[in-house]
N, CA, C and O atoms as CSV, one atom per row, in Angstrom:
chain,resi,resn,atom,element,x,y,z
A,1,MET,N,N,-50.327,68.723,70.514
A,1,MET,CA,C,-48.907,68.481,70.315
A,1,MET,C,C,-48.731,67.226,69.458
A,1,MET,O,O,-49.281,66.167,69.761
A,2,ALA,N,N,-47.975,67.364,68.414
A,2,ALA,CA,C,-47.640,66.191,67.618
A,2,ALA,C,C,-46.797,65.257,68.481
A,2,ALA,O,O,-45.964,65.715,69.263
A,3,MET,N,N,-47.007,63.982,68.343
A,3,MET,CA,C,-46.284,63.027,69.178
A,3,MET,C,C,-45.306,62.225,68.332
A,3,MET,O,O,-45.433,61.009,68.188
A,4,ARG,N,N,-44.341,62.925,67.785
A,4,ARG,CA,C,-43.291,62.284,66.990
A,4,ARG,C,C,-42.525,61.263,67.836
A,4,ARG,O,O,-42.076,60.240,67.320
A,5,PHE,N,N,-42.379,61.541,69.134
A,5,PHE,CA,C,-41.645,60.625,69.999
A,5,PHE,C,C,-42.243,59.231,69.982
A,5,PHE,O,O,-41.528,58.250,70.186
A,6,ARG,N,N,-43.543,59.125,69.742
A,6,ARG,CA,C,-44.179,57.797,69.706
A,6,ARG,C,C,-43.679,56.982,68.523
A,6,ARG,O,O,-43.573,55.759,68.612
A,7,MET,N,N,-43.372,57.649,67.418
A,7,MET,CA,C,-42.836,56.962,66.247
A,7,MET,C,C,-41.348,56.656,66.450
A,7,MET,O,O,-40.885,55.561,66.132
A,8,GLU,N,N,-40.607,57.630,66.981
A,8,GLU,CA,C,-39.163,57.483,67.137
A,8,GLU,C,C,-38.780,56.597,68.325
A,8,GLU,O,O,-37.738,55.942,68.296
A,9,PHE,N,N,-39.609,56.573,69.363
A,9,PHE,CA,C,-39.365,55.764,70.567
A,9,PHE,C,C,-40.638,54.989,70.895
A,9,PHE,O,O,-41.313,55.301,71.875
A,10,PRO,N,N,-40.975,53.984,70.088
A,10,PRO,CA,C,-42.252,53.286,70.266
A,10,PRO,C,C,-42.393,52.588,71.615
A,10,PRO,O,O,-43.509,52.283,72.036
A,11,ASP,N,N,-41.277,52.330,72.299
A,11,ASP,CA,C,-41.371,51.668,73.603
A,11,ASP,C,C,-41.472,52.666,74.761
A,11,ASP,O,O,-41.557,52.248,75.916
A,12,PHE,N,N,-41.465,53.968,74.480
A,12,PHE,CA,C,-41.597,54.983,75.525
A,12,PHE,C,C,-43.080,55.101,75.883
A,12,PHE,O,O,-43.890,55.463,75.029
A,13,PRO,N,N,-43.450,54.798,77.141
A,13,PRO,CA,C,-44.874,54.847,77.527
A,13,PRO,C,C,-45.445,56.265,77.446
A,13,PRO,O,O,-44.909,57.191,78.055
A,14,VAL,N,N,-46.510,56.426,76.709
A,14,VAL,CA,C,-47.148,57.736,76.555
A,14,VAL,C,C,-47.531,58.305,77.912
A,14,VAL,O,O,-47.422,59.511,78.131
A,15,GLU,N,N,-47.976,57.453,78.820
A,15,GLU,CA,C,-48.398,57.924,80.143
A,15,GLU,C,C,-47.226,58.438,80.992
A,15,GLU,O,O,-47.447,59.097,82.008
A,16,ASP,N,N,-46.002,58.147,80.593
A,16,ASP,CA,C,-44.819,58.646,81.306
A,16,ASP,C,C,-44.340,59.994,80.786
A,16,ASP,O,O,-43.410,60.577,81.344
A,17,MET,N,N,-44.963,60.496,79.726
A,17,MET,CA,C,-44.560,61.779,79.162
A,17,MET,C,C,-45.278,62.892,79.926
A,17,MET,O,O,-46.508,62.936,79.941
A,18,PRO,N,N,-44.518,63.794,80.561
A,18,PRO,CA,C,-45.171,64.901,81.266
A,18,PRO,C,C,-45.728,65.928,80.277
A,18,PRO,O,O,-45.476,65.852,79.074
A,19,GLN,N,N,-46.480,66.876,80.801
A,19,GLN,CA,C,-47.002,67.972,79.986
A,19,GLN,C,C,-45.827,68.794,79.469
A,19,GLN,O,O,-44.989,69.249,80.248
A,20,ILE,N,N,-45.772,68.980,78.170
A,20,ILE,CA,C,-44.682,69.731,77.549
A,20,ILE,C,C,-45.053,71.217,77.557
A,20,ILE,O,O,-46.169,71.579,77.184
A,21,PRO,N,N,-44.124,72.073,77.978
A,21,PRO,CA,C,-44.438,73.512,78.039
A,21,PRO,C,C,-44.784,74.096,76.671
A,21,PRO,O,O,-44.325,73.610,75.637
A,22,ALA,N,N,-45.590,75.133,76.689
A,22,ALA,CA,C,-45.956,75.840,75.458
A,22,ALA,C,C,-44.698,76.337,74.762
A,22,ALA,O,O,-43.742,76.767,75.406
A,23,GLY,N,N,-44.716,76.270,73.449
A,23,GLY,CA,C,-43.595,76.747,72.647
A,23,GLY,C,C,-42.623,75.655,72.238
A,23,GLY,O,O,-41.814,75.860,71.333
A,24,PHE,N,N,-42.685,74.495,72.887
A,24,PHE,CA,C,-41.780,73.391,72.562
A,24,PHE,C,C,-42.436,72.468,71.543
A,24,PHE,O,O,-43.612,72.120,71.661
A,25,GLU,N,N,-41.648,72.076,70.536
A,25,GLU,CA,C,-42.106,71.135,69.514
A,25,GLU,C,C,-41.321,69.842,69.632
A,25,GLU,O,O,-40.157,69.845,70.031
A,26,ASP,N,N,-41.954,68.755,69.289
A,26,ASP,CA,C,-41.337,67.428,69.381
A,26,ASP,C,C,-40.257,67.283,68.305
A,26,ASP,O,O,-40.561,67.265,67.112
A,27,TRP,N,N,-39.000,67.181,68.732
A,27,TRP,CA,C,-37.853,67.019,67.833
A,27,TRP,C,C,-37.209,65.647,68.017
A,27,TRP,O,O,-36.051,65.447,67.650
A,28,SER,N,N,-37.950,64.717,68.578
A,28,SER,CA,C,-37.409,63.391,68.879
A,28,SER,C,C,-36.861,62.714,67.632
A,28,SER,O,O,-37.421,62.823,66.541
A,29,TRP,N,N,-35.756,62.017,67.824
A,29,TRP,CA,C,-35.103,61.293,66.746
A,29,TRP,C,C,-34.561,60.002,67.328
A,29,TRP,O,O,-33.928,60.016,68.384
A,30,HIS,N,N,-34.800,58.898,66.661
A,30,HIS,CA,C,-34.457,57.579,67.205
A,30,HIS,C,C,-32.960,57.379,67.451
A,30,HIS,O,O,-32.592,56.492,68.221
A,31,ASN,N,N,-32.097,58.160,66.833
A,31,ASN,CA,C,-30.668,58.026,67.089
A,31,ASN,C,C,-30.230,58.713,68.381
A,31,ASN,O,O,-29.107,58.506,68.841
A,32,ASP,N,N,-31.097,59.520,68.965
A,32,ASP,CA,C,-30.811,60.143,70.257
A,32,ASP,C,C,-31.112,59.157,71.377
A,32,ASP,O,O,-31.728,58.115,71.153
A,33,ALA,N,N,-30.674,59.494,72.573
A,33,ALA,CA,C,-30.868,58.606,73.720
A,33,ALA,C,C,-32.310,58.584,74.213
A,33,ALA,O,O,-32.753,57.599,74.803
A,34,CYS,N,N,-33.051,59.686,73.966
A,34,CYS,CA,C,-34.418,59.775,74.482
A,34,CYS,C,C,-35.172,60.861,73.714
A,34,CYS,O,O,-34.571,61.614,72.948
A,35,PRO,N,N,-36.486,60.941,73.921
A,35,PRO,CA,C,-37.266,61.986,73.264
A,35,PRO,C,C,-36.782,63.390,73.660
A,35,PRO,O,O,-36.281,63.608,74.763
A,36,SER,N,N,-36.951,64.337,72.718
A,36,SER,CA,C,-36.575,65.723,73.004
A,36,SER,C,C,-37.564,66.679,72.347
A,36,SER,O,O,-38.219,66.356,71.357
A,37,PHE,N,N,-37.644,67.868,72.938
A,37,PHE,CA,C,-38.576,68.891,72.500
A,37,PHE,C,C,-37.819,70.212,72.448
A,37,PHE,O,O,-37.071,70.536,73.371
A,38,THR,N,N,-38.007,70.975,71.374
A,38,THR,CA,C,-37.232,72.181,71.151
A,38,THR,C,C,-38.130,73.406,71.047
A,38,THR,O,O,-39.177,73.384,70.400
A,39,ASP,N,N,-37.688,74.474,71.703
A,39,ASP,CA,C,-38.306,75.785,71.562
A,39,ASP,C,C,-37.265,76.645,70.860
A,39,ASP,O,O,-36.352,77.172,71.497
A,40,GLU,N,N,-37.405,76.783,69.557
A,40,GLU,CA,C,-36.403,77.508,68.767
A,40,GLU,C,C,-36.335,78.988,69.124
A,40,GLU,O,O,-35.259,79.583,69.065
A,41,SER,N,N,-37.457,79.590,69.491
A,41,SER,CA,C,-37.434,81.017,69.802
A,41,SER,C,C,-36.602,81.305,71.056
A,41,SER,O,O,-35.971,82.358,71.149
A,42,ARG,N,N,-36.596,80.383,72.012
A,42,ARG,CA,C,-35.790,80.554,73.235
A,42,ARG,C,C,-34.474,79.797,73.156
A,42,ARG,O,O,-33.662,79.865,74.079
A,43,ARG,N,N,-34.257,79.073,72.056
A,43,ARG,CA,C,-33.027,78.290,71.841
A,43,ARG,C,C,-32.842,77.249,72.948
A,43,ARG,O,O,-31.733,77.063,73.450
A,44,LEU,N,N,-33.928,76.575,73.324
A,44,LEU,CA,C,-33.890,75.564,74.382
A,44,LEU,C,C,-34.313,74.209,73.843
A,44,LEU,O,O,-35.149,74.111,72.945
A,45,ARG,N,N,-33.717,73.163,74.412
A,45,ARG,CA,C,-34.150,71.795,74.124
A,45,ARG,C,C,-34.356,71.081,75.447
A,45,ARG,O,O,-33.519,71.144,76.348
A,46,LEU,N,N,-35.476,70.408,75.540
A,46,LEU,CA,C,-35.865,69.643,76.719
A,46,LEU,C,C,-35.764,68.167,76.376
A,46,LEU,O,O,-36.395,67.695,75.430
A,47,TRP,N,N,-34.965,67.439,77.152
A,47,TRP,CA,C,-34.784,66.002,76.958
A,47,TRP,C,C,-35.539,65.281,78.059
A,47,TRP,O,O,-35.422,65.643,79.230
A,48,ILE,N,N,-36.316,64.259,77.698
A,48,ILE,CA,C,-37.094,63.502,78.673
A,48,ILE,C,C,-36.764,62.029,78.505
A,48,ILE,O,O,-37.106,61.406,77.500
A,49,ASP,N,N,-36.089,61.489,79.515
A,49,ASP,CA,C,-35.647,60.099,79.464
A,49,ASP,C,C,-36.698,59.196,80.105
A,49,ASP,O,O,-37.701,59.662,80.647
A,50,TYR,N,N,-36.442,57.913,80.028
A,50,TYR,CA,C,-37.356,56.923,80.579
A,50,TYR,C,C,-37.485,57.078,82.091
A,50,TYR,O,O,-36.525,57.429,82.777
A,51,ARG,N,N,-38.689,56.810,82.598
A,51,ARG,CA,C,-38.944,56.878,84.036
A,51,ARG,C,C,-38.042,55.878,84.778
A,51,ARG,O,O,-37.499,56.196,85.837
A,52,GLU,N,N,-37.889,54.682,84.223
A,52,GLU,CA,C,-37.091,53.640,84.865
A,52,GLU,C,C,-35.612,53.868,84.559
A,52,GLU,O,O,-35.217,53.850,83.393
A,53,PRO,N,N,-34.793,54.081,85.581
A,53,PRO,CA,C,-33.360,54.340,85.363
A,53,PRO,C,C,-32.654,53.255,84.560
A,53,PRO,O,O,-31.719,53.556,83.818
A,54,GLU,N,N,-33.073,52.012,84.688
A,54,GLU,CA,C,-32.405,50.919,83.971
A,54,GLU,C,C,-32.643,50.969,82.458
A,54,GLU,O,O,-31.935,50.299,81.707
A,55,LYS,N,N,-33.615,51.742,82.003
A,55,LYS,CA,C,-33.878,51.876,80.566
A,55,LYS,C,C,-33.094,53.022,79.932
A,55,LYS,O,O,-33.065,53.141,78.707
A,56,ARG,N,N,-32.468,53.852,80.731
A,56,ARG,CA,C,-31.730,55.005,80.221
A,56,ARG,C,C,-30.400,54.561,79.641
A,56,ARG,O,O,-29.791,53.612,80.135
A,57,ASP,N,N,-29.947,55.237,78.601
A,57,ASP,CA,C,-28.684,54.908,77.942
A,57,ASP,C,C,-27.485,55.046,78.870
A,57,ASP,O,O,-26.554,54.243,78.808
A,58,LEU,N,N,-27.503,56.055,79.723
A,58,LEU,CA,C,-26.378,56.298,80.620
A,58,LEU,C,C,-26.765,55.983,82.057
A,58,LEU,O,O,-27.737,56.523,82.584
A,59,ALA,N,N,-25.997,55.108,82.680
A,59,ALA,CA,C,-26.235,54.780,84.083
A,59,ALA,C,C,-26.076,56.046,84.918
A,59,ALA,O,O,-25.115,56.796,84.745
A,60,GLY,N,N,-27.008,56.274,85.811
A,60,GLY,CA,C,-26.934,57.433,86.688
A,60,GLY,C,C,-27.440,58.726,86.072
A,60,GLY,O,O,-27.407,59.771,86.723
A,61,ALA,N,N,-27.907,58.677,84.833
A,61,ALA,CA,C,-28.408,59.888,84.175
A,61,ALA,C,C,-29.719,60.340,84.816
A,61,ALA,O,O,-30.528,59.530,85.268
A,62,HIS,N,N,-29.899,61.659,84.839
A,62,HIS,CA,C,-31.168,62.210,85.320
A,62,HIS,C,C,-32.241,62.007,84.259
A,62,HIS,O,O,-31.942,61.839,83.077
A,63,ARG,N,N,-33.485,62.025,84.696
A,63,ARG,CA,C,-34.585,61.807,83.764
A,63,ARG,C,C,-34.800,63.003,82.834
A,63,ARG,O,O,-35.174,62.829,81.674
A,64,PHE,N,N,-34.565,64.212,83.340
A,64,PHE,CA,C,-34.836,65.419,82.570
A,64,PHE,C,C,-33.556,66.233,82.416
A,64,PHE,O,O,-32.740,66.316,83.333
A,65,MET,N,N,-33.398,66.832,81.234
A,65,MET,CA,C,-32.254,67.701,80.987
A,65,MET,C,C,-32.716,68.857,80.098
A,65,MET,O,O,-33.462,68.664,79.138
A,66,LEU,N,N,-32.256,70.057,80.440
A,66,LEU,CA,C,-32.545,71.236,79.649
A,66,LEU,C,C,-31.233,71.752,79.093
A,66,LEU,O,O,-30.273,71.970,79.831
A,67,THR,N,N,-31.202,71.945,77.771
A,67,THR,CA,C,-29.987,72.428,77.122
A,67,THR,C,C,-30.298,73.693,76.322
A,67,THR,O,O,-31.441,73.953,75.945
A,68,ARG,N,N,-29.240,74.470,76.075
A,68,ARG,CA,C,-29.351,75.672,75.234
A,68,ARG,C,C,-28.720,75.335,73.888
A,68,ARG,O,O,-27.596,74.838,73.823
A,69,LEU,N,N,-29.449,75.610,72.828
A,69,LEU,CA,C,-28.918,75.388,71.490
A,69,LEU,C,C,-27.837,76.426,71.223
A,69,LEU,O,O,-28.038,77.616,71.469
A,70,THR,N,N,-26.703,75.983,70.727
A,70,THR,CA,C,-25.572,76.886,70.536
A,70,THR,C,C,-25.414,77.353,69.107
A,70,THR,O,O,-24.621,78.257,68.844
A,71,SER,N,N,-26.135,76.770,68.185
A,71,SER,CA,C,-26.023,77.167,66.787
A,71,SER,C,C,-27.290,77.895,66.367
A,71,SER,O,O,-28.395,77.384,66.549
A,72,GLU,N,N,-27.134,79.061,65.818
A,72,GLU,CA,C,-28.283,79.810,65.304
A,72,GLU,C,C,-28.826,79.191,64.022
A,72,GLU,O,O,-30.003,79.349,63.698
A,73,ARG,N,N,-27.976,78.498,63.307
A,73,ARG,CA,C,-28.350,77.989,61.990
A,73,ARG,C,C,-28.911,76.576,62.022
A,73,ARG,O,O,-29.729,76.225,61.172
A,74,ASP,N,N,-28.500,75.772,62.963
A,74,ASP,CA,C,-28.881,74.362,62.953
A,74,ASP,C,C,-29.225,73.896,64.362
A,74,ASP,O,O,-28.326,73.714,65.184
A,75,PRO,N,N,-30.523,73.697,64.662
A,75,PRO,CA,C,-30.903,73.276,66.006
A,75,PRO,C,C,-30.398,71.888,66.383
A,75,PRO,O,O,-30.523,71.481,67.538
A,76,ASP,N,N,-29.828,71.153,65.423
A,76,ASP,CA,C,-29.279,69.845,65.754
A,76,ASP,C,C,-27.798,69.899,66.110
A,76,ASP,O,O,-27.228,68.891,66.531
A,77,GLU,N,N,-27.170,71.055,65.949
A,77,GLU,CA,C,-25.793,71.177,66.409
A,77,GLU,C,C,-25.803,71.238,67.924
A,77,GLU,O,O,-26.812,71.585,68.538
A,78,TYR,N,N,-24.667,70.895,68.522
A,78,TYR,CA,C,-24.766,70.601,69.938
A,78,TYR,C,C,-25.017,71.760,70.858
A,78,TYR,O,O,-24.985,72.923,70.454
A,79,GLU,N,N,-25.266,71.428,72.092
A,79,GLU,CA,C,-25.864,72.308,73.069
A,79,GLU,C,C,-25.090,72.348,74.371
A,79,GLU,O,O,-24.302,71.453,74.676
A,80,ASP,N,N,-25.328,73.394,75.123
A,80,ASP,CA,C,-24.798,73.514,76.473
A,80,ASP,C,C,-25.864,73.038,77.452
A,80,ASP,O,O,-27.033,73.400,77.322
A,81,VAL,N,N,-25.469,72.232,78.428
A,81,VAL,CA,C,-26.413,71.772,79.442
A,81,VAL,C,C,-26.664,72.917,80.425
A,81,VAL,O,O,-25.728,73.471,81.001
A,82,LEU,N,N,-27.941,73.264,80.607
A,82,LEU,CA,C,-28.325,74.291,81.576
A,82,LEU,C,C,-28.617,73.683,82.934
A,82,LEU,O,O,-28.194,74.209,83.964
A,83,THR,N,N,-29.344,72.568,82.933
A,83,THR,CA,C,-29.668,71.883,84.187
A,83,THR,C,C,-30.149,70.466,83.903
A,83,THR,O,O,-30.642,70.163,82.817
A,84,GLU,N,N,-29.991,69.608,84.908
A,84,GLU,CA,C,-30.487,68.231,84.855
A,84,GLU,C,C,-31.160,67.943,86.182
A,84,GLU,O,O,-30.751,68.467,87.218
A,85,SER,N,N,-32.199,67.106,86.156
A,85,SER,CA,C,-32.908,66.786,87.387
A,85,SER,C,C,-33.808,65.576,87.176
A,85,SER,O,O,-34.150,65.224,86.047
A,86,ASP,N,N,-34.182,64.954,88.278
A,86,ASP,CA,C,-35.221,63.927,88.251
A,86,ASP,C,C,-36.566,64.534,88.637
A,86,ASP,O,O,-37.593,63.856,88.602
A,87,ASP,N,N,-36.556,65.813,89.004
A,87,ASP,CA,C,-37.751,66.541,89.424
A,87,ASP,C,C,-38.160,67.486,88.291
A,87,ASP,O,O,-37.475,68.472,88.020
A,88,TYR,N,N,-39.262,67.182,87.646
A,88,TYR,CA,C,-39.700,67.970,86.488
A,88,TYR,C,C,-40.000,69.415,86.857
A,88,TYR,O,O,-39.810,70.313,86.037
A,89,SER,N,N,-40.468,69.653,88.084
A,89,SER,CA,C,-40.769,71.026,88.485
A,89,SER,C,C,-39.506,71.893,88.464
A,89,SER,O,O,-39.595,73.090,88.188
A,90,GLU,N,N,-38.344,71.321,88.747
A,90,GLU,CA,C,-37.090,72.067,88.672
A,90,GLU,C,C,-36.774,72.461,87.226
A,90,GLU,O,O,-36.256,73.548,86.970
A,91,ILE,N,N,-37.083,71.588,86.308
A,91,ILE,CA,C,-36.863,71.874,84.889
A,91,ILE,C,C,-37.805,72.989,84.437
A,91,ILE,O,O,-37.392,73.907,83.728
A,92,LEU,N,N,-39.074,72.906,84.852
A,92,LEU,CA,C,-40.038,73.946,84.482
A,92,LEU,C,C,-39.625,75.298,85.054
A,92,LEU,O,O,-39.799,76.325,84.397
A,93,GLU,N,N,-39.082,75.311,86.266
A,93,GLU,CA,C,-38.583,76.564,86.862
A,93,GLU,C,C,-37.412,77.115,86.052
A,93,GLU,O,O,-37.316,78.323,85.837
A,94,ALA,N,N,-36.529,76.233,85.605
A,94,ALA,CA,C,-35.384,76.672,84.798
A,94,ALA,C,C,-35.854,77.256,83.466
A,94,ALA,O,O,-35.295,78.246,82.993
A,95,ILE,N,N,-36.867,76.656,82.866
A,95,ILE,CA,C,-37.418,77.186,81.613
A,95,ILE,C,C,-38.005,78.569,81.861
A,95,ILE,O,O,-37.755,79.499,81.095
A,96,ALA,N,N,-38.787,78.707,82.933
A,96,ALA,CA,C,-39.392,80.009,83.254
A,96,ALA,C,C,-38.319,81.049,83.561
A,96,ALA,O,O,-38.434,82.203,83.149
A,97,SER,N,N,-37.283,80.643,84.279
A,97,SER,CA,C,-36.194,81.550,84.618
A,97,SER,C,C,-35.454,81.993,83.365
A,97,SER,O,O,-35.116,83.167,83.216
A,98,HIS,N,N,-35.208,81.054,82.473
A,98,HIS,CA,C,-34.511,81.378,81.240
A,98,HIS,C,C,-35.335,82.356,80.399
A,98,HIS,O,O,-34.785,83.250,79.756
A,99,SER,N,N,-36.627,82.180,80.411
A,99,SER,CA,C,-37.518,83.039,79.622
A,99,SER,C,C,-37.487,84.477,80.123
A,99,SER,O,O,-37.594,85.412,79.329
A,100,THR,N,N,-37.341,84.662,81.436
A,100,THR,CA,C,-37.351,86.015,81.993
A,100,THR,C,C,-35.999,86.688,81.859
A,100,THR,O,O,-35.896,87.905,82.014
A,101,GLN,N,N,-34.954,85.913,81.572
A,101,GLN,CA,C,-33.612,86.474,81.430
A,101,GLN,C,C,-33.358,87.013,80.026
A,101,GLN,O,O,-32.389,87.739,79.801
A,102,GLU,N,N,-34.199,86.670,79.113
A,102,GLU,CA,C,-33.996,87.075,77.709
A,102,GLU,C,C,-34.170,88.559,77.548
A,102,GLU,O,O,-34.037,89.080,76.441
């Protein structure tokens, strides 16, 4: 996996990055709040915020968020939130569930 997030978020600890599911590519951009990974075939984006809540842009934000890309033409156009959690296993279940619904 290319680690673009390391360039875009140099202060994000590599050891805090969980295993990214197959099919997701690093779409991290420094103007976003945190690193993100996109699976264009499933139209999903996975956002992974800092482990420490005090480092997150939004107070009270969950560490992980899964969104659905709403634009067929531009994966950077905005998205619908599918789920948010501090438990990565819940996010992985949502990805698996979304994959079986297609």
